[in-house]
Structure formats: structure tokens, C-alpha cells
Coordinates of N, CA and C in Angstrom, one line a residue:
S1 N 0.8 -1.2 0.0 CA 0.0 0.0 0.0 C 0.9 1.2 0.0
C2 N 0.3 2.3 -0.3 CA 1.0 3.6 -0.4 C 1.6 4.0 0.9
G3 N 0.9 3.8 2.0 CA 1.5 4.1 3.3 C 2.7 3.3 3.7
E4 N 2.7 2.0 3.3 CA 3.9 1.1 3.5 C 5.1 1.5 2.7
I5 N 4.8 1.9 1.4 CA 5.9 2.4 0.6 C 6.5 3.7 1.1
D6 N 5.7 4.6 1.6 CA 6.2 5.8 2.2 C 7.0 5.5 3.4
Q7 N 6.5 4.6 4.2 CA 7.2 4.2 5.4 C 8.6 3.6 5.1
L8 N 8.6 2.7 4.1 CA 9.8 2.1 3.6 C 10.9 3.1 3.2
E9 N 10.4 4.1 2.4 CA 11.3 5.2 2.0 C 11.8 6.0 3.2
R10 N 10.9 6.3 4.1 CA 11.3 7.1 5.3 C 12.3 6.4 6.1
L11 N 12.1 5.1 6.3 CA 13.1 4.3 7.1 C 14.4 4.2 6.4
A12 N 14.4 4.0 5.1 CA 15.6 3.9 4.4 C 16.4 5.2 4.5
R13 N 15.7 6.3 4.3 CA 16.4 7.6 4.4 C 16.9 7.9 5.8
E14 N 16.2 7.4 6.8 CA 16.7 7.6 8.2 C 18.0 6.9 8.4
V15 N 18.1 5.6 8.0 CA 19.3 4.9 8.1 C 20.4 5.5 7.3
L16 N 20.1 6.0 6.1 CA 21.1 6.6 5.2 C 21.6 7.9 5.7
R17 N 20.9 8.6 6.6 CA 21.4 9.8 7.2 C 22.6 9.5 8.1
S18 N 22.5 8.4 8.8 CA 23.6 8.0 9.7 C 24.6 7.1 9.0
F19 N 24.2 6.3 8.0 CA 25.1 5.4 7.3 C 24.9 5.5 5.8
P20 N 25.4 6.6 5.2 CA 25.1 6.9 3.8 C 25.5 5.8 2.8
G21 N 26.4 4.9 3.2 CA 26.8 3.9 2.3 C 26.1 2.6 2.5
D22 N 25.1 2.5 3.4 CA 24.4 1.3 3.7 C 23.7 0.8 2.4
I23 N 24.2 -0.3 1.9 CA 23.7 -0.9 0.6 C 22.3 -1.4 0.8
P24 N 21.9 -2.2 1.8 CA 20.5 -2.6 1.9 C 19.5 -1.5 1.9
S25 N 19.9 -0.4 2.6 CA 19.0 0.8 2.7 C 18.9 1.5 1.3
R26 N 20.0 1.5 0.6 CA 19.9 2.1 -0.7 C 19.1 1.3 -1.7
N27 N 19.2 -0.1 -1.6 CA 18.3 -0.9 -2.4 C 16.9 -0.8 -2.0
N28 N 16.6 -0.7 -0.8 CA 15.2 -0.5 -0.3 C 14.7 0.9 -0.8
L29 N 15.5 1.9 -0.8 CA 15.1 3.2 -1.2 C 14.8 3.1 -2.7
S30 N 15.6 2.5 -3.5 CA 15.3 2.3 -4.9 C 14.0 1.6 -5.2
L31 N 13.8 0.6 -4.4 CA 12.5 -0.1 -4.6 C 11.3 0.7 -4.2
A32 N 11.4 1.5 -3.2 CA 10.3 2.4 -2.8 C 10.1 3.5 -3.8
Q33 N 11.2 4.0 -4.4 CA 11.0 5.0 -5.4 C 10.3 4.4 -6.6
F34 N 10.7 3.2 -7.0 CA 10.0 2.6 -8.1 C 8.5 2.3 -7.9
Q35 N 8.2 1.8 -6.7 CA 6.9 1.5 -6.4 C 6.0 2.7 -6.2
S36 N 6.6 3.9 -6.0 CA 5.8 5.1 -5.9 C 5.8 5.9 -7.3
G37 N 6.3 5.2 -8.3 CA 6.2 5.8 -9.7 C 7.4 6.6 -10.1
R38 N 8.4 6.7 -9.3 CA 9.6 7.5 -9.7 C 10.7 6.6 -10.3
V39 N 10.3 6.1 -11.5 CA 11.2 5.1 -12.1 C 12.6 5.6 -12.4
K40 N 12.7 6.7 -13.0 CA 14.0 7.3 -13.3 C 14.9 7.4 -12.1
L41 N 14.3 7.9 -11.0 CA 15.1 8.0 -9.8 C 15.5 6.6 -9.2
A42 N 14.5 5.7 -9.3 CA 14.8 4.3 -8.8 C 16.0 3.7 -9.6
V43 N 16.0 3.9 -10.9 CA 17.1 3.4 -11.7 C 18.4 4.0 -11.3
E44 N 18.4 5.3 -11.1 CA 19.6 6.1 -10.7 C 20.1 5.6 -9.4
T45 N 19.2 5.3 -8.4 CA 19.6 4.8 -7.1 C 20.2 3.4 -7.2
A46 N 19.6 2.6 -8.0 CA 20.1 1.2 -8.2 C 21.5 1.3 -8.9
M47 N 21.6 2.1 -9.9 CA 22.9 2.2 -10.7 C 24.0 2.7 -9.7
A48 N 23.7 3.6 -8.8 CA 24.7 4.1 -7.8 C 25.1 2.9 -7.0
V49 N 24.2 2.0 -6.6 CA 24.6 0.8 -5.8 C 25.6 0.0 -6.7
I50 N 25.2 -0.2 -8.0 CA 26.0 -1.0 -8.9 C 27.4 -0.4 -9.0
A51 N 27.5 0.9 -9.1 CA 28.8 1.6 -9.2 C 29.7 1.2 -8.0
D52 N 29.1 1.1 -6.8 CA 29.8 0.7 -5.6 C 30.0 -0.8 -5.4
Q53 N 29.0 -1.5 -5.9 CA 29.1 -3.0 -5.7 C 28.5 -3.6 -7.0
P54 N 29.4 -3.8 -8.0 CA 28.9 -4.3 -9.3 C 28.2 -5.6 -9.3
E55 N 28.5 -6.4 -8.3 CA 27.8 -7.8 -8.3 C 26.7 -7.8 -7.3
N56 N 26.2 -6.7 -6.8 CA 25.1 -6.7 -5.8 C 23.8 -7.2 -6.4
V57 N 23.4 -8.4 -6.0 CA 22.3 -9.1 -6.6 C 21.0 -8.4 -6.4
H58 N 20.8 -7.7 -5.3 CA 19.6 -7.0 -5.1 C 19.4 -5.8 -6.0
A59 N 20.5 -5.1 -6.2 CA 20.4 -3.9 -7.2 C 20.2 -4.5 -8.6
L60 N 20.9 -5.5 -8.9 CA 20.8 -6.1 -10.3 C 19.4 -6.6 -10.5
S61 N 18.8 -7.3 -9.5 CA 17.4 -7.8 -9.7 C 16.4 -6.7 -9.7
N62 N 16.7 -5.6 -9.0 CA 15.8 -4.4 -9.1 C 15.8 -3.8 -10.5
L63 N 17.0 -3.7 -11.1 CA 17.1 -3.2 -12.4 C 16.4 -4.1 -13.4
V64 N 16.5 -5.4 -13.3 CA 15.7 -6.3 -14.1 C 14.2 -6.0 -14.0
R65 N 13.8 -6.0 -12.8 CA 12.4 -5.7 -12.5 C 11.9 -4.4 -13.1
Y66 N 12.7 -3.4 -13.0 CA 12.3 -2.1 -13.5 C 12.2 -2.1 -15.0
T67 N 13.2 -2.7 -15.7 CA 13.2 -2.7 -17.2 C 12.0 -3.6 -17.7
L68 N 11.8 -4.7 -17.0 CA 10.7 -5.6 -17.4 C 9.3 -4.9 -17.2
A69 N 9.2 -4.2 -16.1 CA 7.9 -3.5 -15.8 C 7.7 -2.4 -16.8
Q70 N 8.7 -1.9 -17.4 CA 8.6 -0.8 -18.4 C 8.5 -1.4 -19.9
G71 N 8.4 -2.7 -19.9 CA 8.2 -3.4 -21.2 C 9.4 -3.4 -22.1
R72 N 10.6 -3.5 -21.4 CA 11.9 -3.5 -22.2 C 12.7 -4.7 -21.8
P73 N 12.1 -5.9 -22.2 CA 12.8 -7.2 -21.8 C 14.2 -7.3 -22.3
E74 N 14.4 -6.8 -23.5 CA 15.8 -6.9 -24.1 C 16.8 -6.2 -23.3
E75 N 16.4 -5.1 -22.7 CA 17.3 -4.3 -21.8 C 17.6 -5.1 -20.5
S76 N 16.6 -5.8 -20.0 CA 16.8 -6.5 -18.7 C 17.9 -7.6 -18.9
E77 N 18.1 -8.1 -20.1 CA 19.1 -9.1 -20.3 C 20.5 -8.6 -20.0
H78 N 20.7 -7.3 -20.1 CA 22.0 -6.7 -19.7 C 22.4 -7.0 -18.3
W79 N 21.4 -7.0 -17.4 CA 21.6 -7.1 -16.0 C 21.7 -8.6 -15.6

């Protein structure tokens, strides 16, 4: 639900204020951004995680999810 997504984003941002490099919180933030319709921002957040951890399975799977949801399956094969 919308309230849960907002809460997920709030909690992720709270953790990131104290621990800016916290990868799980960054992945959660990306997912919350996507679920609230901010696809471009969600992709940017996931890509920032990949820049720091190229093999991060959560960020990679988020990127696959985002491209598939946008109807771009050929792009998802990249991840």
C-alpha cells in the first residue's frame, strides 16, 4: 500500500542519514522509489549501488524488475 511504501522510504532515508553507504537501505530506497512511480530516480539509485558494488544481486534484480515493468525485456538481459 501507499503508506507502507512511504514508510519504507522514510526508514531507508533515516538509516542513510547515519550510514550513507548502507547498501541494503539504498536498495530499499530504490524499490520504494520505483513502487511510488519515480522510475528514473529508482534506476539512478540502483545504478549508484552497482557503481559501488557491481555484483550486488539485489540492485541487479531491481534493475531487471524495472526494465521488465517498463516493457523493455531486451534491456533486462543486460543485468
